[in-house]
PDB file of C-alpha atoms in Angstrom:
ATOM      1  CA  MET J  20       0.000   0.000   0.000  1.00 94.00           C
ATOM      2  CA  ILE J  21       1.598   3.283  -1.048  1.00 97.00           C
ATOM      3  CA  LEU J  22      -0.950   5.599   0.617  1.00 98.00           C
ATOM      4  CA  GLU J  23      -3.116   5.005   3.684  1.00 98.00           C
ATOM      5  CA  VAL J  24      -5.459   7.792   4.779  1.00 98.00           C
ATOM      6  CA  ASN J  25      -7.481   7.256   7.934  1.00 98.00           C
ATOM      7  CA  ASP J  26     -10.236   9.555   9.247  1.00 98.00           C
ATOM      8  CA  LEU J  27      -8.591  12.613   7.681  1.00 98.00           C
ATOM      9  CA  ARG J  28     -10.001  15.957   8.775  1.00 98.00           C
ATOM     10  CA  SER J  29      -9.115  19.445   7.592  1.00 97.00           C
ATOM     11  CA  GLY J  30     -10.577  22.811   6.689  1.00 95.00           C
ATOM     12  CA  TYR J  31     -10.020  26.529   6.516  1.00 93.00           C
ATOM     13  CA  GLY J  32      -9.637  28.176   9.897  1.00 88.00           C
ATOM     14  CA  ARG J  33     -12.647  27.185  11.961  1.00 89.00           C
ATOM     15  CA  ILE J  34     -14.584  25.955   8.935  1.00 93.00           C
ATOM     16  CA  PRO J  35     -14.358  22.152   8.676  1.00 95.00           C
ATOM     17  CA  ILE J  36     -14.358  20.727   5.136  1.00 96.00           C
ATOM     18  CA  LEU J  37     -13.024  17.181   5.352  1.00 97.00           C
ATOM     19  CA  MET J  38     -15.155  15.239   7.795  1.00 96.00           C
ATOM     20  CA  GLY J  39     -13.202  11.998   8.192  1.00 97.00           C
ATOM     21  CA  VAL J  40     -11.889  10.739   4.830  1.00 98.00           C
ATOM     22  CA  THR J  41     -10.534   7.194   4.728  1.00 98.00           C
ATOM     23  CA  LEU J  42      -8.970   5.771   1.568  1.00 98.00           C
ATOM     24  CA  ASN J  43      -6.077   3.624   0.365  1.00 98.00           C
ATOM     25  CA  VAL J  44      -4.022   3.541  -2.833  1.00 98.00           C
ATOM     26  CA  THR J  45      -1.936   0.542  -3.849  1.00 97.00           C
ATOM     27  CA  GLU J  46       1.326   0.865  -5.761  1.00 96.00           C
ATOM     28  CA  GLY J  47       0.640   1.504  -9.435  1.00 96.00           C
ATOM     29  CA  GLU J  48      -3.069   2.166  -8.878  1.00 98.00           C
ATOM     30  CA  PHE J  49      -4.940   5.036 -10.506  1.00 98.00           C
ATOM     31  CA  LEU J  50      -7.725   6.111  -8.145  1.00 98.00           C
ATOM     32  CA  GLY J  51     -10.430   8.512  -9.293  1.00 98.00           C
ATOM     33  CA  ILE J  52     -12.365  10.854  -6.996  1.00 97.00           C
ATOM     34  CA  LEU J  53     -15.619  12.254  -8.292  1.00 93.00           C
ATOM     35  CA  GLY J  54     -18.024  14.778  -6.822  1.00 89.00           C
ATOM     36  CA  HIS J  55     -19.669  18.160  -7.165  1.00 85.00           C
ATOM     37  CA  ASN J  56     -17.870  21.426  -6.545  1.00 84.00           C
ATOM     38  CA  GLY J  57     -17.695  22.279  -2.854  1.00 87.00           C
ATOM     39  CA  MET J  58     -17.666  18.667  -1.667  1.00 90.00           C
ATOM     40  CA  GLY J  59     -14.026  18.739  -0.522  1.00 94.00           C
ATOM     41  CA  LYS J  60     -12.074  17.359  -3.489  1.00 95.00           C
ATOM     42  CA  THR J  61      -9.468  20.111  -3.786  1.00 94.00           C
ATOM     43  CA  THR J  62      -9.279  20.422   0.013  1.00 96.00           C
ATOM     44  CA  LEU J  63      -8.429  16.714   0.118  1.00 97.00           C
ATOM     45  CA  MET J  64      -5.623  17.120  -2.417  1.00 97.00           C
ATOM     46  CA  ASN J  65      -4.173  20.159  -0.643  1.00 97.00           C
ATOM     47  CA  THR J  66      -4.337  18.401   2.720  1.00 98.00           C
ATOM     48  CA  LEU J  67      -2.615  15.301   1.364  1.00 98.00           C
ATOM     49  CA  MET J  68       0.144  17.511  -0.055  1.00 97.00           C
ATOM     50  CA  GLY J  69       0.520  19.438   3.187  1.00 97.00           C
ATOM     51  CA  HIS J  70      -0.687  22.799   1.894  1.00 96.00           C
ATOM     52  CA  LEU J  71      -3.496  22.671   4.462  1.00 96.00           C
ATOM     53  CA  PRO J  72      -3.012  21.497   8.064  1.00 94.00           C
ATOM     54  CA  THR J  73      -4.491  18.211   9.189  1.00 96.00           C
ATOM     55  CA  THR J  74      -6.868  18.679  12.118  1.00 96.00           C
ATOM     56  CA  GLY J  75      -7.506  14.977  12.652  1.00 97.00           C
ATOM     57  CA  GLY J  76      -6.651  11.534  11.337  1.00 98.00           C
ATOM     58  CA  THR J  77      -3.454  10.210   9.777  1.00 98.00           C
ATOM     59  CA  VAL J  78      -1.696  10.021   6.421  1.00 98.00           C
ATOM     60  CA  ARG J  79       0.857   7.283   5.772  1.00 98.00           C
ATOM     61  CA  PHE J  80       2.868   7.339   2.542  1.00 98.00           C
ATOM     62  CA  ALA J  81       5.264   4.582   1.461  1.00 95.00           C
ATOM     63  CA  GLY J  82       5.197   3.210   4.990  1.00 94.00           C
ATOM     64  CA  GLN J  83       5.976   6.557   6.655  1.00 97.00           C
ATOM     65  CA  ASP J  84       3.657   8.681   8.787  1.00 98.00           C
ATOM     66  CA  ILE J  85       3.664  12.045   6.971  1.00 98.00           C
ATOM     67  CA  THR J  86       0.694  13.574   8.799  1.00 97.00           C
ATOM     68  CA  LYS J  87       2.776  16.354  10.357  1.00 96.00           C
ATOM     69  CA  LEU J  88       5.266  16.881   7.517  1.00 97.00           C
ATOM     70  CA  LYS J  89       5.323  20.143   5.565  1.00 96.00           C
ATOM     71  CA  SER J  90       4.654  20.135   1.820  1.00 95.00           C
ATOM     72  CA  HIS J  91       8.324  20.282   0.766  1.00 93.00           C
ATOM     73  CA  GLN J  92       9.078  17.361   3.059  1.00 95.00           C
ATOM     74  CA  ARG J  93       6.217  15.359   1.542  1.00 96.00           C
ATOM     75  CA  SER J  94       7.573  16.143  -1.905  1.00 94.00           C
ATOM     76  CA  ARG J  95      10.914  14.633  -0.946  1.00 93.00           C
ATOM     77  CA  THR J  96       9.200  11.386   0.075  1.00 95.00           C
ATOM     78  CA  GLY J  97       7.774  11.056  -3.460  1.00 96.00           C
ATOM     79  CA  LEU J  98       4.421  12.841  -3.323  1.00 97.00           C
ATOM     80  CA  GLY J  99       3.627  15.336  -6.089  1.00 96.00           C
ATOM     81  CA  LEU J 100       0.703  17.655  -6.831  1.00 96.00           C
ATOM     82  CA  VAL J 101      -0.510  19.095 -10.134  1.00 96.00           C
ATOM     83  CA  PRO J 102      -2.919  21.710  -8.766  1.00 93.00           C
ATOM     84  CA  GLN J 103      -6.186  22.933 -10.176  1.00 89.00           C
ATOM     85  CA  GLY J 104      -5.422  25.900 -12.408  1.00 87.00           C
ATOM     86  CA  ARG J 105      -1.938  24.488 -13.188  1.00 85.00           C
ATOM     87  CA  GLN J 106      -0.013  27.313 -11.450  1.00 90.00           C
ATOM     88  CA  ILE J 107       2.946  27.300 -13.808  1.00 94.00           C
ATOM     89  CA  PHE J 108       5.458  30.156 -13.739  1.00 94.00           C
ATOM     90  CA  ALA J 109       4.065  32.400 -16.482  1.00 95.00           C
ATOM     91  CA  ASP J 110       7.188  34.568 -16.812  1.00 96.00           C
ATOM     92  CA  LEU J 111       9.587  31.628 -17.070  1.00 97.00           C
ATOM     93  CA  THR J 112      10.217  29.584 -20.204  1.00 97.00           C
ATOM     94  CA  VAL J 113       9.062  25.994 -20.508  1.00 97.00           C
ATOM     95  CA  TYR J 114      12.641  24.867 -19.894  1.00 94.00           C
ATOM     96  CA  GLU J 115      12.958  27.066 -16.810  1.00 94.00           C
ATOM     97  CA  ASN J 116       9.657  25.746 -15.456  1.00 94.00           C
ATOM     98  CA  LEU J 117      10.978  22.201 -15.801  1.00 94.00           C
ATOM     99  CA  ARG J 118      14.220  23.151 -14.080  1.00 90.00           C
ATOM    100  CA  MET J 119      12.170  24.516 -11.179  1.00 90.00           C
ATOM    101  CA  GLY J 120      10.551  21.102 -10.920  1.00 88.00           C
ATOM    102  CA  MET J 121      13.997  19.518 -10.661  1.00 86.00           C
ATOM    103  CA  ALA J 122      15.203  21.664  -7.772  1.00 74.00           C
ATOM    104  CA  GLY J 123      17.400  19.563  -5.518  1.00 63.00           C
ATOM    105  CA  GLN J 124      17.851  16.745  -8.043  1.00 62.00           C
ATOM    106  CA  SER J 125      21.207  15.134  -8.777  1.00 58.00           C
ATOM    107  CA  ALA J 126      23.741  15.562 -11.567  1.00 51.00           C
ATOM    108  CA  GLU J 127      21.659  13.241 -13.758  1.00 58.00           C
ATOM    109  CA  ASP J 128      19.282  16.164 -14.393  1.00 70.00           C
ATOM    110  CA  THR J 129      19.865  16.571 -18.139  1.00 70.00           C
ATOM    111  CA  GLU J 130      19.393  12.913 -18.972  1.00 80.00           C
ATOM    112  CA  PHE J 131      16.323  12.680 -16.759  1.00 84.00           C
ATOM    113  CA  MET J 132      14.761  15.796 -18.287  1.00 86.00           C
ATOM    114  CA  ASP J 133      15.275  14.310 -21.749  1.00 88.00           C
ATOM    115  CA  ASP J 134      13.394  11.236 -20.579  1.00 91.00           C
ATOM    116  CA  ILE J 135      10.519  13.377 -19.290  1.00 92.00           C
ATOM    117  CA  LEU J 136      10.389  15.410 -22.508  1.00 93.00           C
ATOM    118  CA  SER J 137      10.192  12.206 -24.549  1.00 94.00           C
ATOM    119  CA  LEU J 138       6.769  11.738 -22.951  1.00 95.00           C
ATOM    120  CA  PHE J 139       5.689  15.246 -23.984  1.00 96.00           C
ATOM    121  CA  PRO J 140       6.749  15.777 -27.626  1.00 93.00           C
ATOM    122  CA  ARG J 141       4.521  18.849 -27.876  1.00 94.00           C
ATOM    123  CA  LEU J 142       6.684  20.588 -25.264  1.00 95.00           C
ATOM    124  CA  GLN J 143       9.977  19.777 -26.968  1.00 94.00           C
ATOM    125  CA  ARG J 144       9.496  22.509 -29.571  1.00 94.00           C
ATOM    126  CA  LEU J 145       8.317  25.041 -26.974  1.00 96.00           C
ATOM    127  CA  LEU J 146      11.254  24.987 -24.555  1.00 96.00           C
ATOM    128  CA  GLU J 147      12.130  28.652 -25.074  1.00 96.00           C
ATOM    129  CA  ARG J 148       8.551  29.925 -24.975  1.00 97.00           C
ATOM    130  CA  ARG J 149       7.249  31.647 -21.867  1.00 97.00           C
ATOM    131  CA  GLY J 150       4.752  29.646 -19.879  1.00 96.00           C
ATOM    132  CA  GLY J 151       2.203  32.452 -20.044  1.00 95.00           C
ATOM    133  CA  ALA J 152       2.253  32.320 -23.860  1.00 96.00           C
ATOM    134  CA  LEU J 153       1.165  28.680 -23.983  1.00 95.00           C
ATOM    135  CA  SER J 154      -2.391  27.521 -24.611  1.00 93.00           C
ATOM    136  CA  GLY J 155      -4.341  26.091 -21.689  1.00 93.00           C
ATOM    137  CA  GLY J 156      -3.672  22.560 -22.871  1.00 94.00           C
ATOM    138  CA  GLU J 157       0.044  23.208 -23.299  1.00 95.00           C
ATOM    139  CA  GLN J 158       0.173  24.697 -19.812  1.00 95.00           C
ATOM    140  CA  GLN J 159      -1.439  21.554 -18.428  1.00 95.00           C
ATOM    141  CA  LEU J 160       1.150  19.395 -20.184  1.00 96.00           C
ATOM    142  CA  LEU J 161       3.862  21.605 -18.702  1.00 96.00           C
ATOM    143  CA  ALA J 162       2.372  21.305 -15.214  1.00 96.00           C
ATOM    144  CA  LEU J 163       2.374  17.514 -15.553  1.00 96.00           C
ATOM    145  CA  ALA J 164       5.934  17.428 -16.851  1.00 96.00           C
ATOM    146  CA  ARG J 165       7.144  19.804 -14.119  1.00 95.00           C
ATOM    147  CA  CYS J 166       5.623  17.578 -11.437  1.00 95.00           C
ATOM    148  CA  LEU J 167       7.248  14.496 -12.958  1.00 95.00           C
ATOM    149  CA  CYS J 168      10.636  16.216 -12.837  1.00 92.00           C
ATOM    150  CA  ALA J 169      10.506  15.794  -9.049  1.00 91.00           C
ATOM    151  CA  ARG J 170      10.272  11.993  -9.538  1.00 92.00           C
ATOM    152  CA  PRO J 171       6.991  11.409  -7.656  1.00 96.00           C
ATOM    153  CA  LYS J 172       5.866   7.926  -6.695  1.00 97.00           C
ATOM    154  CA  LEU J 173       2.295   9.185  -6.309  1.00 98.00           C
ATOM    155  CA  MET J 174       0.878  12.093  -8.286  1.00 98.00           C
ATOM    156  CA  LEU J 175      -2.142  14.083  -7.106  1.00 98.00           C
ATOM    157  CA  LEU J 176      -3.899  15.470 -10.185  1.00 97.00           C
ATOM    158  CA  ASP J 177      -6.638  18.042  -9.555  1.00 95.00           C
ATOM    159  CA  GLU J 178      -9.204  18.848 -12.288  1.00 93.00           C
ATOM    160  CA  PRO J 179      -6.797  18.609 -15.254  1.00 94.00           C
ATOM    161  CA  THR J 180      -9.420  18.850 -18.033  1.00 92.00           C
ATOM    162  CA  GLU J 181     -10.672  22.389 -17.341  1.00 86.00           C
ATOM    163  CA  GLY J 182     -10.587  24.441 -20.547  1.00 83.00           C
ATOM    164  CA  ILE J 183      -8.481  21.953 -22.514  1.00 90.00           C
ATOM    165  CA  GLN J 184      -9.040  20.872 -26.110  1.00 88.00           C
ATOM    166  CA  PRO J 185      -9.920  17.179 -26.687  1.00 90.00           C
ATOM    167  CA  SER J 186      -6.727  16.401 -28.639  1.00 89.00           C
ATOM    168  CA  ILE J 187      -4.554  17.325 -25.656  1.00 93.00           C
ATOM    169  CA  LEU J 188      -6.826  15.411 -23.290  1.00 94.00           C
ATOM    170  CA  ASP J 189      -6.115  12.325 -25.401  1.00 93.00           C
ATOM    171  CA  GLU J 190      -2.375  13.027 -25.105  1.00 94.00           C
ATOM    172  CA  ILE J 191      -2.651  13.315 -21.333  1.00 95.00           C
ATOM    173  CA  VAL J 192      -4.487   9.999 -21.074  1.00 96.00           C
ATOM    174  CA  GLU J 193      -1.908   8.239 -23.258  1.00 95.00           C
ATOM    175  CA  THR J 194       1.010   9.704 -21.303  1.00 96.00           C
ATOM    176  CA  LEU J 195      -0.442   8.804 -17.914  1.00 96.00           C
ATOM    177  CA  LEU J 196      -1.133   5.234 -19.041  1.00 96.00           C
ATOM    178  CA  VAL J 197       2.522   4.930 -20.075  1.00 96.00           C
ATOM    179  CA  LEU J 198       3.559   6.227 -16.652  1.00 96.00           C
ATOM    180  CA  ARG J 199       1.361   3.646 -14.970  1.00 96.00           C
ATOM    181  CA  THR J 200       3.398   0.918 -16.662  1.00 95.00           C
ATOM    182  CA  ARG J 201       6.463   2.530 -15.053  1.00 94.00           C
ATOM    183  CA  GLY J 202       4.966   2.203 -11.581  1.00 95.00           C
ATOM    184  CA  LEU J 203       3.452   5.659 -11.030  1.00 97.00           C
ATOM    185  CA  SER J 204       0.447   5.813  -8.702  1.00 98.00           C
ATOM    186  CA  LEU J 205      -2.223   8.473  -9.178  1.00 98.00           C
ATOM    187  CA  ILE J 206      -5.134  10.140  -7.407  1.00 98.00           C
ATOM    188  CA  LEU J 207      -7.256  11.938  -9.975  1.00 98.00           C
ATOM    189  CA  VAL J 208      -9.906  14.492  -9.003  1.00 96.00           C
ATOM    190  CA  GLU J 209     -12.104  15.128 -12.019  1.00 92.00           C
ATOM    191  CA  GLN J 210     -15.664  15.848 -13.168  1.00 89.00           C
ATOM    192  CA  ASN J 211     -15.187  14.794 -16.801  1.00 91.00           C
ATOM    193  CA  LEU J 212     -16.730  11.328 -16.679  1.00 92.00           C
ATOM    194  CA  ASP J 213     -15.057  10.025 -19.851  1.00 93.00           C
ATOM    195  CA  PHE J 214     -11.623  11.191 -18.694  1.00 95.00           C
ATOM    196  CA  ILE J 215     -11.869   9.712 -15.212  1.00 95.00           C
ATOM    197  CA  ALA J 216     -13.244   6.432 -16.584  1.00 95.00           C
ATOM    198  CA  ALA J 217     -10.382   6.156 -19.098  1.00 96.00           C
ATOM    199  CA  LEU J 218      -7.744   6.341 -16.364  1.00 97.00           C
ATOM    200  CA  SER J 219      -9.140   5.054 -13.081  1.00 97.00           C
ATOM    201  CA  SER J 220      -8.998   1.514 -11.754  1.00 96.00           C
ATOM    202  CA  ARG J 221     -11.771   2.436  -9.325  1.00 96.00           C
ATOM    203  CA  ILE J 222     -13.601   5.619  -8.429  1.00 97.00           C
ATOM    204  CA  LEU J 223     -14.602   7.036  -5.054  1.00 96.00           C
ATOM    205  CA  THR J 224     -17.423   9.536  -4.711  1.00 94.00           C
ATOM    206  CA  ILE J 225     -17.103  12.354  -2.193  1.00 94.00           C
ATOM    207  CA  GLN J 226     -19.979  14.257  -0.632  1.00 93.00           C
ATOM    208  CA  LYS J 227     -19.826  16.862   2.135  1.00 92.00           C
ATOM    209  CA  GLY J 228     -16.214  16.087   2.951  1.00 95.00           C
ATOM    210  CA  ALA J 229     -16.558  12.313   3.276  1.00 96.00           C
ATOM    211  CA  ILE J 230     -16.273   9.305   0.989  1.00 96.00           C
ATOM    212  CA  ALA J 231     -19.817   8.343   0.027  1.00 93.00           C
ATOM    213  CA  GLY J 232     -19.238   5.298  -2.127  1.00 93.00           C
ATOM    214  CA  GLU J 233     -17.119   3.418  -4.632  1.00 95.00           C
ATOM    215  CA  MET J 234     -17.789   2.473  -8.232  1.00 94.00           C
ATOM    216  CA  SER J 235     -16.024   0.958 -11.212  1.00 94.00           C
ATOM    217  CA  PRO J 236     -15.250   2.864 -14.432  1.00 94.00           C
ATOM    218  CA  GLN J 237     -17.940   0.781 -16.104  1.00 94.00           C
ATOM    219  CA  ASP J 238     -20.534   2.124 -13.655  1.00 92.00           C
ATOM    220  CA  LEU J 239     -20.086   5.578 -15.192  1.00 90.00           C
ATOM    221  CA  GLN J 240     -21.807   4.292 -18.323  1.00 88.00           C
ATOM    222  CA  ASN J 241     -24.990   3.773 -16.302  1.00 86.00           C
ATOM    223  CA  PRO J 242     -26.930   7.071 -15.954  1.00 83.00           C
ATOM    224  CA  GLU J 243     -28.947   5.750 -13.008  1.00 79.00           C
ATOM    225  CA  ILE J 244     -25.846   4.904 -10.970  1.00 73.00           C
ATOM    226  CA  VAL J 245     -24.179   8.211 -11.794  1.00 73.00           C
ATOM    227  CA  SER J 246     -27.295  10.175 -10.885  1.00 73.00           C
ATOM    228  CA  LYS J 247     -27.784   8.268  -7.628  1.00 66.00           C
ATOM    229  CA  PHE J 248     -24.239   8.401  -6.292  1.00 59.00           C
ATOM    230  CA  VAL J 249     -22.812  11.519  -7.908  1.00 59.00           C
ATOM    231  CA  GLY J 250     -25.785  13.594  -9.005  1.00 59.00           C
ATOM    232  CA  MET J 251     -24.203  14.219 -12.407  1.00 55.00           C
ATOM    233  CA  THR J 252     -25.283  13.392 -15.911  1.00 49.00           C
ATOM    234  CA  ALA J 253     -23.546  10.643 -17.868  1.00 46.00           C
ATOM    235  CA  ASP J 254     -22.978  11.392 -21.563  1.00 45.00           C
TER     236      ASP J 254
END
């Protein structure tokens, strides 16, 4: 088990958001989390990464209790976050953004970056372009690549499909499936049903800051199940 979360609680100041989340991720598993806005999805990701303090419960990653570790310490253990909105460095070039992702890495940096770029051919011809000049889809690819430069064992991916053209969504799916064969684990927060079904081994639904149920990717093809457990509309 690469991640074990037990009765996790968090929020903003005195406002509780996570009300006791329990979940596990096995090595190499892609876990989807589905739910309406305001149900606690992004709060969960930020709490797992250490950007928000834990007010209750525990988080164990790769056999280590990381509940009280700060975000940079969690990153060093192999946890990485691609946040909602991407948050790339708009004034830096693509290459400089990737170098930022490799902060603290060893002398093998150049070879490793070449390996990462081989997964993102669209970025290879944009290395000297400023991040702010990229399209939304290109920025999302850059955010993914930058996260991978830190060599995560588990990637937290928050709402990656927002405002992205379908062709780049297909590229993201293909790239992530390749990474799964290399042993990457993933927690994917998403509302695009086709996207989350294409990647996830299983899907948890979250409501009011707690896990409400579990379903298979195939269940997302059933409008009755989706409506009952998620309250969304299946295409």
